[in-house]
Short mmCIF file of C-alpha atoms and ligand atoms in Angstrom, two decimals:
data_model
loop_
_atom_site.label_atom_id
_atom_site.label_comp_id
_atom_site.label_asym_id
_atom_site.label_seq_id
_atom_site.Cartn_x
_atom_site.Cartn_y
_atom_site.Cartn_z
CA MET E 242 -132.54 -151.35 42.82
CA ALA E 243 -135.24 -149.31 44.52
CA GLY E 244 -138.98 -149.85 44.35
CA PRO E 245 -141.28 -152.85 44.39
CA TYR E 246 -140.86 -153.72 40.69
CA PRO E 247 -137.14 -153.73 39.94
CA GLU E 248 -137.88 -156.54 37.47
CA CYS E 249 -138.95 -154.01 34.89
CA ALA E 250 -135.41 -152.67 34.73
CA PRO E 251 -133.39 -155.73 33.85
CA ALA E 252 -130.20 -154.10 32.74
CA ALA E 253 -127.57 -152.32 34.72
CA VAL E 254 -128.26 -148.67 35.27
CA GLY E 255 -125.61 -146.45 33.80
CA GLU E 256 -124.13 -149.20 31.66
CA LYS E 257 -124.72 -149.65 27.98
CA ARG E 258 -127.20 -152.48 27.62
CA GLN E 259 -125.89 -155.54 25.86
CA GLN E 260 -128.29 -158.01 24.33
CA PHE E 261 -129.52 -160.84 26.50
CA GLY E 262 -126.88 -163.41 27.37
CA SER E 263 -123.75 -161.48 26.56
CA ARG E 264 -121.97 -160.87 29.87
CA PHE E 265 -120.91 -163.98 31.74
CA LEU E 266 -119.53 -164.34 35.22
CA SER E 267 -116.68 -166.80 34.83
CA ASP E 268 -114.73 -165.68 37.86
CA PRO E 269 -116.93 -165.40 41.01
CA ALA E 270 -114.38 -163.03 42.52
CA ARG E 271 -115.41 -160.46 39.91
CA VAL E 272 -119.08 -160.48 40.89
CA PHE E 273 -119.06 -156.88 42.13
CA HIS E 274 -117.21 -155.58 39.06
CA HIS E 275 -120.47 -155.07 37.13
CA ASN E 276 -124.10 -154.34 37.96
CA ALA E 277 -125.45 -157.45 36.25
CA TRP E 278 -124.38 -160.81 34.85
CA ASP E 279 -126.22 -162.81 32.20
CA ASN E 280 -127.02 -166.49 31.97
CA VAL E 281 -126.01 -167.20 35.51
CA GLU E 282 -125.79 -170.91 36.27
CA TRP E 283 -127.66 -171.96 39.40
CA SER E 284 -125.97 -174.54 41.58
CA GLU E 285 -127.98 -177.61 42.59
CA GLU E 286 -128.11 -176.36 46.17
CA GLN E 287 -129.40 -172.98 45.07
CA ALA E 288 -132.14 -174.58 42.94
CA ALA E 289 -133.12 -176.90 45.81
CA ALA E 290 -133.22 -173.97 48.25
CA ALA E 291 -135.49 -172.03 45.87
CA GLU E 292 -137.86 -175.01 45.59
CA ARG E 293 -137.95 -175.32 49.36
CA LYS E 294 -138.69 -171.61 49.76
CA VAL E 295 -141.60 -171.83 47.33
CA ARG E 296 -143.00 -174.95 48.99
CA GLU E 297 -142.81 -173.11 52.29
CA ASN E 298 -144.45 -169.87 51.15
CA SER E 299 -147.21 -171.78 49.33
CA THR E 300 -148.39 -173.87 52.27
CA GLN E 301 -150.87 -171.30 53.50
CA ARG E 302 -153.31 -170.03 50.84
CA VAL E 303 -155.34 -166.82 50.79
CA CYS E 304 -158.96 -167.51 51.80
CA GLN E 305 -161.60 -167.90 49.10
CA GLU E 306 -163.42 -164.69 49.96
CA LYS E 307 -160.27 -162.59 49.54
CA GLN E 308 -159.39 -164.46 46.34
CA VAL E 309 -162.75 -163.45 44.84
CA ASP E 310 -162.17 -159.85 45.90
CA TYR E 311 -158.71 -159.75 44.25
CA GLU E 312 -160.21 -161.10 41.04
CA ILE E 313 -163.32 -158.91 40.85
CA ASN E 314 -161.52 -155.76 41.90
CA ALA E 315 -158.21 -156.42 40.14
CA HIS E 316 -158.45 -153.22 38.08
CA LYS E 317 -159.20 -151.20 41.21
CA TYR E 318 -156.06 -152.45 42.95
CA TRP E 319 -154.03 -151.39 39.91
CA ASN E 320 -155.84 -148.03 39.83
CA GLU E 321 -154.77 -147.53 43.43
CA PHE E 322 -151.22 -148.51 42.51
CA TYR E 323 -151.09 -145.88 39.77
CA LYS E 324 -152.75 -143.23 41.94
CA ILE E 325 -149.95 -143.68 44.44
CA HIS E 326 -147.02 -144.11 42.10
CA GLU E 327 -148.33 -142.23 39.04
CA ASN E 328 -145.68 -142.85 36.45
CA GLY E 329 -142.80 -143.27 38.84
CA PHE E 330 -142.25 -146.95 38.02
CA PHE E 331 -141.33 -149.02 35.00
CA LYS E 332 -139.31 -146.20 33.49
CA ASP E 333 -136.25 -148.12 32.53
CA ARG E 334 -136.71 -149.26 28.96
CA HIS E 335 -133.27 -149.06 27.41
CA TRP E 336 -133.35 -152.84 26.85
CA LEU E 337 -136.53 -152.70 24.80
CA PHE E 338 -135.07 -152.36 21.32
CA THR E 339 -132.12 -154.67 21.89
CA GLU E 340 -134.45 -157.47 23.00
CA PHE E 341 -137.30 -156.61 20.65
CA PRO E 342 -135.90 -155.02 17.48
CA GLU E 343 -139.28 -155.84 15.88
CA LEU E 344 -140.65 -152.76 17.65
CA ALA E 345 -138.56 -150.46 15.50
CA PRO E 346 -137.46 -152.33 12.38
CA SER E 347 -135.36 -150.34 9.93
CA PRO E 348 -137.83 -148.89 7.50
CA ASN E 349 -137.73 -150.21 3.98
CA GLN E 350 -136.65 -147.15 2.08
CA ASN E 351 -138.83 -148.01 -0.92
CA ASP E 352 -141.96 -148.35 1.19
CA LEU E 353 -141.07 -145.15 2.94
CA ASN E 354 -140.61 -143.20 -0.26
CA ASP E 355 -143.82 -144.64 -1.72
CA TRP E 356 -145.70 -143.66 1.37
CA LEU E 357 -144.22 -140.18 1.37
CA SER E 358 -145.09 -139.53 -2.23
CA GLU E 359 -148.63 -140.88 -1.92
CA ASN E 360 -149.62 -139.33 1.36
CA LYS E 361 -147.40 -136.57 2.40
CA ARG E 362 -145.82 -134.70 -0.47
CA ASN E 363 -148.00 -131.66 -0.01
CA GLU E 364 -147.24 -131.48 3.68
CA VAL E 365 -143.44 -131.36 3.50
CA PRO E 366 -142.56 -128.13 5.25
CA GLU E 367 -141.03 -125.51 3.03
CA GLY E 368 -137.28 -125.64 2.78
CA ARG E 369 -137.18 -129.37 3.59
CA SER E 370 -136.44 -132.22 1.27
CA LYS E 371 -136.23 -136.01 1.53
CA GLU E 372 -132.52 -135.59 2.24
CA ASP E 373 -133.49 -134.22 5.60
CA GLY E 374 -133.72 -137.86 6.67
CA PRO E 375 -135.07 -138.79 10.05
CA GLY E 376 -135.79 -135.23 11.00
CA LEU E 377 -138.21 -135.01 8.12
CA ARG E 378 -139.91 -138.23 9.10
CA ILE E 379 -140.42 -137.12 12.66
CA GLU E 380 -141.84 -133.80 11.59
CA GLU E 381 -144.14 -135.54 9.15
CA GLN E 382 -145.65 -137.70 11.83
CA HIS E 383 -146.46 -134.76 13.97
CA THR E 384 -148.14 -132.91 11.15
CA CYS E 385 -150.27 -135.80 9.90
CA SER E 386 -153.69 -134.93 8.66
CA SER E 387 -156.69 -136.30 10.52
CA ASP E 388 -157.47 -138.96 7.94
CA SER E 389 -154.00 -140.34 7.36
CA LEU E 390 -153.63 -142.90 10.14
CA GLY E 391 -157.09 -142.72 11.61
CA CYS E 392 -156.10 -139.78 13.74
CA LYS E 393 -158.88 -138.25 15.76
CA PRO E 394 -158.82 -134.53 16.36
CA GLN E 395 -159.68 -134.98 20.05
CA MET E 396 -158.42 -137.40 22.60
CA PRO E 397 -161.10 -139.92 23.58
CA PRO E 398 -162.19 -139.63 27.20
CA VAL E 399 -161.03 -142.62 29.19
CA GLU E 400 -164.39 -144.11 30.05
CA GLU E 401 -166.01 -143.36 26.72
CA ASP E 402 -163.55 -145.62 24.99
CA VAL E 403 -163.83 -147.17 21.61
CA THR E 404 -164.08 -150.65 23.06
CA GLN E 405 -167.54 -149.74 24.33
CA LYS E 406 -168.64 -148.36 20.99
CA PHE E 407 -167.32 -151.37 19.15
CA SER E 408 -167.99 -154.00 21.75
CA HIS E 409 -170.75 -155.85 19.93
CA LEU E 410 -169.79 -155.04 16.38
CA GLU E 411 -167.56 -156.80 13.94
CA ILE E 412 -164.97 -154.16 13.22
CA CYS E 413 -164.95 -153.16 9.55
CA ALA E 414 -161.62 -152.84 7.82
CA ASP E 415 -161.84 -149.09 7.28
CA GLU E 416 -163.60 -147.98 10.46
CA PHE E 417 -161.02 -148.24 13.19
CA PRO E 418 -158.33 -145.96 14.53
CA GLY E 419 -155.12 -146.46 12.58
CA SER E 420 -156.95 -148.25 9.76
CA SER E 421 -154.68 -146.78 7.08
CA ALA E 422 -151.45 -147.55 8.94
CA SER E 423 -149.07 -150.08 7.44
CA TYR E 424 -147.43 -151.29 10.69
CA ARG E 425 -149.63 -151.76 13.75
CA ILE E 426 -148.38 -152.54 17.24
CA LEU E 427 -150.65 -153.25 20.21
CA GLU E 428 -149.34 -153.18 23.74
CA VAL E 429 -151.58 -154.94 26.23
CA GLY E 430 -151.29 -153.92 29.88
CA CYS E 431 -149.42 -150.78 28.88
CA GLY E 432 -149.42 -149.17 32.33
CA VAL E 433 -148.40 -145.54 32.00
CA GLY E 434 -146.81 -145.97 28.57
CA ASN E 435 -143.19 -146.73 29.34
CA THR E 436 -143.04 -149.02 26.32
CA VAL E 437 -145.40 -147.10 24.08
CA PHE E 438 -143.66 -143.74 24.28
CA PRO E 439 -140.17 -145.10 23.51
CA ILE E 440 -141.68 -146.92 20.50
CA LEU E 441 -143.30 -143.74 19.22
CA GLN E 442 -140.07 -141.88 19.75
CA THR E 443 -137.76 -144.49 18.20
CA ASN E 444 -139.80 -145.99 15.39
CA ASN E 445 -139.96 -143.33 12.70
CA ASP E 446 -141.90 -145.41 10.21
CA PRO E 447 -144.56 -142.98 8.97
CA GLY E 448 -146.96 -145.91 8.56
CA LEU E 449 -146.68 -146.86 12.25
CA PHE E 450 -149.71 -146.85 14.51
CA VAL E 451 -149.51 -147.91 18.14
CA TYR E 452 -152.48 -149.14 20.19
CA CYS E 453 -152.21 -149.59 23.89
CA CYS E 454 -154.62 -150.70 26.54
CA ASP E 455 -154.80 -151.42 30.21
CA PHE E 456 -157.71 -152.27 32.49
CA SER E 457 -156.61 -149.51 34.86
CA SER E 458 -158.40 -146.36 33.74
CA THR E 459 -155.97 -144.38 35.92
CA ALA E 460 -153.03 -145.74 33.92
CA VAL E 461 -154.73 -145.08 30.58
CA GLU E 462 -155.55 -141.55 31.62
CA LEU E 463 -151.88 -140.99 32.47
CA VAL E 464 -150.98 -142.21 28.97
CA GLN E 465 -153.56 -140.00 27.29
CA THR E 466 -152.53 -136.90 29.21
CA ASN E 467 -148.80 -137.43 28.67
CA SER E 468 -147.37 -134.64 26.52
CA ALA E 469 -145.85 -137.29 24.20
CA TYR E 470 -149.29 -138.81 23.48
CA ASP E 471 -150.04 -138.17 19.84
CA PRO E 472 -153.51 -139.31 18.73
CA CYS E 473 -152.31 -139.24 15.11
CA ARG E 474 -150.00 -142.17 15.87
CA CYS E 475 -151.43 -143.77 18.97
CA PHE E 476 -154.70 -144.91 20.50
CA ALA E 477 -154.91 -145.68 24.21
CA PHE E 478 -158.02 -147.36 25.59
CA VAL E 479 -159.30 -149.11 28.68
CA HIS E 480 -159.60 -152.84 28.15
CA ASP E 481 -159.50 -155.95 30.32
CA LEU E 482 -157.68 -158.68 28.43
CA CYS E 483 -159.75 -161.29 30.29
CA ASP E 484 -163.05 -159.74 29.25
CA GLU E 485 -164.59 -162.12 26.73
CA ASP E 486 -167.51 -159.84 25.91
CA THR E 487 -165.63 -156.76 24.79
CA SER E 488 -163.77 -156.68 21.49
CA TYR E 489 -160.51 -154.94 20.79
CA PRO E 490 -161.02 -151.90 18.54
CA VAL E 491 -159.18 -153.51 15.61
CA PRO E 492 -160.26 -156.24 13.20
CA ARG E 493 -158.94 -159.78 13.19
CA GLY E 494 -155.70 -160.21 11.32
CA SER E 495 -154.77 -156.53 11.46
CA LEU E 496 -151.81 -156.35 13.86
CA ASP E 497 -148.12 -156.82 13.11
CA ILE E 498 -146.97 -156.98 16.73
CA ILE E 499 -148.61 -157.57 20.10
CA ILE E 500 -146.44 -156.91 23.11
CA LEU E 501 -147.02 -158.13 26.66
CA ILE E 502 -144.54 -156.88 29.23
CA PHE E 503 -145.05 -158.15 32.78
CA VAL E 504 -148.81 -158.26 32.23
CA LEU E 505 -149.80 -161.88 31.62
CA SER E 506 -148.39 -162.70 35.07
CA ALA E 507 -150.99 -160.35 36.57
CA VAL E 508 -153.83 -162.46 35.18
CA VAL E 509 -155.44 -165.37 37.03
CA PRO E 510 -153.94 -168.53 35.47
CA ASP E 511 -157.21 -170.10 34.33
CA LYS E 512 -158.02 -167.05 32.17
CA MET E 513 -154.63 -166.82 30.45
CA GLN E 514 -155.29 -169.23 27.58
CA LYS E 515 -158.48 -167.56 26.37
CA ALA E 516 -156.83 -164.14 26.62
CA ILE E 517 -153.92 -165.29 24.44
CA ASN E 518 -156.30 -166.99 21.98
CA ARG E 519 -158.23 -163.75 21.52
CA LEU E 520 -155.05 -161.76 20.99
CA SER E 521 -153.68 -164.31 18.54
CA ARG E 522 -156.70 -163.78 16.28
CA LEU E 523 -155.80 -160.11 15.94
CA LEU E 524 -152.38 -160.87 14.46
CA LYS E 525 -151.76 -160.76 10.72
CA PRO E 526 -150.30 -163.94 9.26
CA GLY E 527 -146.59 -163.53 10.02
CA GLY E 528 -147.38 -161.17 12.92
CA MET E 529 -145.61 -161.69 16.23
CA MET E 530 -146.51 -161.83 19.89
CA LEU E 531 -143.67 -160.61 22.14
CA LEU E 532 -143.56 -161.25 25.86
CA ARG E 533 -141.26 -160.60 28.75
CA ASP E 534 -142.41 -161.77 32.17
CA TYR E 535 -141.49 -163.41 35.45
CA GLY E 536 -139.85 -166.83 35.49
CA ARG E 537 -140.22 -169.55 38.11
CA TYR E 538 -138.07 -168.98 41.21
CA ASP E 539 -137.38 -165.36 40.42
CA MET E 540 -136.22 -163.48 43.52
CA ALA E 541 -139.65 -161.83 43.76
CA GLN E 542 -141.29 -165.26 44.14
CA LEU E 543 -138.86 -166.36 46.83
CA ARG E 544 -139.50 -163.19 48.80
CA PHE E 545 -143.23 -163.82 49.29
CA LYS E 546 -144.26 -164.69 52.81
CA LYS E 547 -146.67 -167.41 53.91
CA GLY E 548 -150.27 -166.31 53.45
CA GLN E 549 -149.69 -164.44 50.16
CA CYS E 550 -150.09 -167.46 47.90
CA LEU E 551 -153.32 -167.65 45.87
CA SER E 552 -152.59 -170.88 43.98
CA GLU E 553 -149.47 -172.67 42.76
CA ASN E 554 -146.90 -170.02 41.75
CA PHE E 555 -149.53 -167.24 41.91
CA TYR E 556 -149.30 -164.65 44.68
CA VAL E 557 -150.83 -161.41 45.87
CA ARG E 558 -148.65 -158.48 46.84
CA GLY E 559 -149.35 -156.25 49.82
CA ASP E 560 -151.11 -153.73 47.55
CA GLY E 561 -153.62 -156.31 46.17
CA THR E 562 -151.92 -156.72 42.76
CA ARG E 563 -151.15 -160.31 41.74
CA VAL E 564 -148.28 -162.08 40.06
CA TYR E 565 -147.64 -165.48 38.50
CA PHE E 566 -144.21 -167.04 37.89
CA PHE E 567 -143.97 -168.94 34.59
CA THR E 568 -141.92 -171.80 33.25
CA GLN E 569 -140.84 -171.73 29.61
CA GLU E 570 -143.00 -174.80 28.95
CA GLU E 571 -146.15 -173.14 30.31
CA LEU E 572 -145.68 -170.16 28.03
CA ASP E 573 -144.91 -172.42 25.08
CA THR E 574 -148.19 -174.25 25.67
CA LEU E 575 -150.16 -171.00 25.94
CA PHE E 576 -148.80 -169.63 22.65
CA THR E 577 -148.79 -172.83 20.60
CA THR E 578 -152.33 -173.69 21.74
CA ALA E 579 -153.30 -170.28 20.37
CA GLY E 580 -151.93 -171.36 16.98
CA LEU E 581 -148.59 -169.55 17.13
CA GLU E 582 -145.12 -170.86 16.26
CA LYS E 583 -142.08 -170.45 18.46
CA VAL E 584 -139.43 -168.01 17.31
CA GLN E 585 -137.81 -167.51 20.71
CA ASN E 586 -138.44 -168.80 24.23
CA LEU E 587 -135.55 -167.90 26.52
CA VAL E 588 -134.97 -167.90 30.20
CA ASP E 589 -132.98 -164.90 31.27
CA ARG E 590 -131.25 -165.81 34.53
CA ARG E 591 -129.57 -162.68 35.60
CA LEU E 592 -127.56 -161.87 38.65
CA GLN E 593 -128.18 -158.26 39.58
CA VAL E 594 -125.66 -156.70 41.86
CA ASN E 595 -126.03 -153.80 44.21
CA ARG E 596 -122.41 -152.79 44.35
CA GLY E 597 -122.98 -150.16 47.04
CA LYS E 598 -124.62 -152.61 49.44
CA GLN E 599 -122.67 -155.64 48.15
CA LEU E 600 -125.96 -157.48 47.56
CA THR E 601 -126.67 -160.11 44.92
CA MET E 602 -130.16 -160.68 43.49
CA TYR E 603 -131.00 -163.65 41.32
CA ARG E 604 -133.60 -162.68 38.76
CA VAL E 605 -135.40 -165.04 36.42
CA TRP E 606 -137.30 -163.63 33.46
CA ILE E 607 -138.72 -165.33 30.41
CA GLN E 608 -138.68 -163.76 27.00
CA CYS E 609 -140.80 -165.13 24.17
CA LYS E 610 -141.50 -164.39 20.54
CA TYR E 611 -144.21 -166.41 18.81
CA ARG E 612 -145.32 -165.92 15.24
CA LYS E 613 -148.63 -166.49 13.53
CA PRO E 614 -148.02 -168.86 10.64
CA LEU E 615 -148.42 -167.42 7.17
CA LEU E 616 -151.03 -170.03 6.39
CA SER E 617 -152.90 -170.11 9.65
CA GLY E 618 -155.69 -172.43 10.66
CA ALA E 619 -156.10 -170.47 13.91
CA GLY E 620 -158.57 -167.95 12.46
C1 LIG V 106 -146.43 -154.97 36.18
S1 LIG V 106 -147.44 -153.82 35.34
C2 LIG V 106 -146.59 -153.63 33.81
C3 LIG V 106 -146.99 -152.38 33.08
C4 LIG V 106 -146.30 -152.20 31.74
N1 LIG V 106 -146.47 -153.32 30.85
C5 LIG V 106 -144.84 -151.91 31.95
O1 LIG V 106 -144.04 -152.82 31.77
O2 LIG V 106 -144.51 -150.77 32.30
C6 LIG V 106 -148.87 -154.81 34.88
C7 LIG V 106 -149.92 -154.02 34.13
O3 LIG V 106 -150.90 -154.91 33.65
C8 LIG V 106 -152.18 -154.31 33.83
N2 LIG V 106 -153.16 -155.42 33.88
C9 LIG V 106 -153.23 -156.40 34.79
N3 LIG V 106 -154.25 -157.23 34.51
C10 LIG V 106 -154.82 -156.77 33.38
C11 LIG V 106 -155.92 -157.19 32.59
N4 LIG V 106 -156.66 -158.26 32.93
N5 LIG V 106 -156.25 -156.48 31.49
C12 LIG V 106 -155.52 -155.39 31.14
N6 LIG V 106 -154.47 -154.93 31.86
C13 LIG V 106 -154.12 -155.61 32.97
C14 LIG V 106 -152.05 -153.53 35.12
O4 LIG V 106 -153.01 -152.52 35.24
C15 LIG V 106 -150.63 -152.99 34.98
O5 LIG V 106 -150.64 -151.76 34.31
#
């Protein structure tokens, strides 16, 4: 698969995506019959070779001065990345709703009808009725009035973002974008919106509001200027998830879902726990944190050369962006320490196949779902 981040496209192009773990390679002779195989068993030799490769590429560490530069200027390196690639990467999201059906749960028809009658009856376009089904719901979302879901008439400029306005305030329950929504999703490290836009397109719940942030102002600007960006249903803002002094523009306990896709791995390991703790506080009791990210010994880790290692299992790419490779246990510790309960913690060992070039690529991703307990002591 082309490009530096093939990991963001875990399923076979051109094939209907099956849920994680459903296509097994039982006969090695058939390896080139499909583009990808799930749950691939690693032989002992293969595991030992991967360990050796990592030991080798970790022997020489990046000097302290450069390490400081990569940390302080992390957002600038990502800005550069997005200036070069714009929204050319991370496009492949057909796996999103099979792995994370929570992003577009089937709407409860009663809630939907209640919501329609309370909020929208007067706005149903002439000639349409409830029987119009999904078409009606889509149209309704695009005609929402400015006070329904906290919709702002104008798009906020990237730098004058709400996080600045709210940074030292306790957010009040009725003063934030999307305050009247009934289902709130936040994507952290949203890049150019390749998760956010499919959610907005697929999830027709009229009570949905999607927040998304990234510390790259270039990425956020690309989200805000995308023709699918609808400020009635979405709020994109610049935010560094490691920044302890700036609040998210939503109150504690207000989010149903927080999604992290290949973003936690970009954070320096000693800041991960506090970042997850802060996010955990934003979840409603019963709310879920969803993550998909790099696993230990993924092909991308084995490909690093000596001199690119920052610390154990943490590397810098040629463009200055960084990446960590997790074990399931490390992620479990991060989430449970933040007061969340495990729903899912899977390792997705996939064999991707380039049939044209007869190449095999062993990918390792981890997928997690952790829930905030209904009676939470985690604040
Ligand atoms: C590999 S990309 C994934 C982008 C997106 N989640 C996707 O899957 O298309 C990692 C993203 O995380 C963002 N990021 C890295 N560190 C961050 C931080 N400390 N705070 C917020 N965003 C961050 C980067 O700017 C980049 O957009």
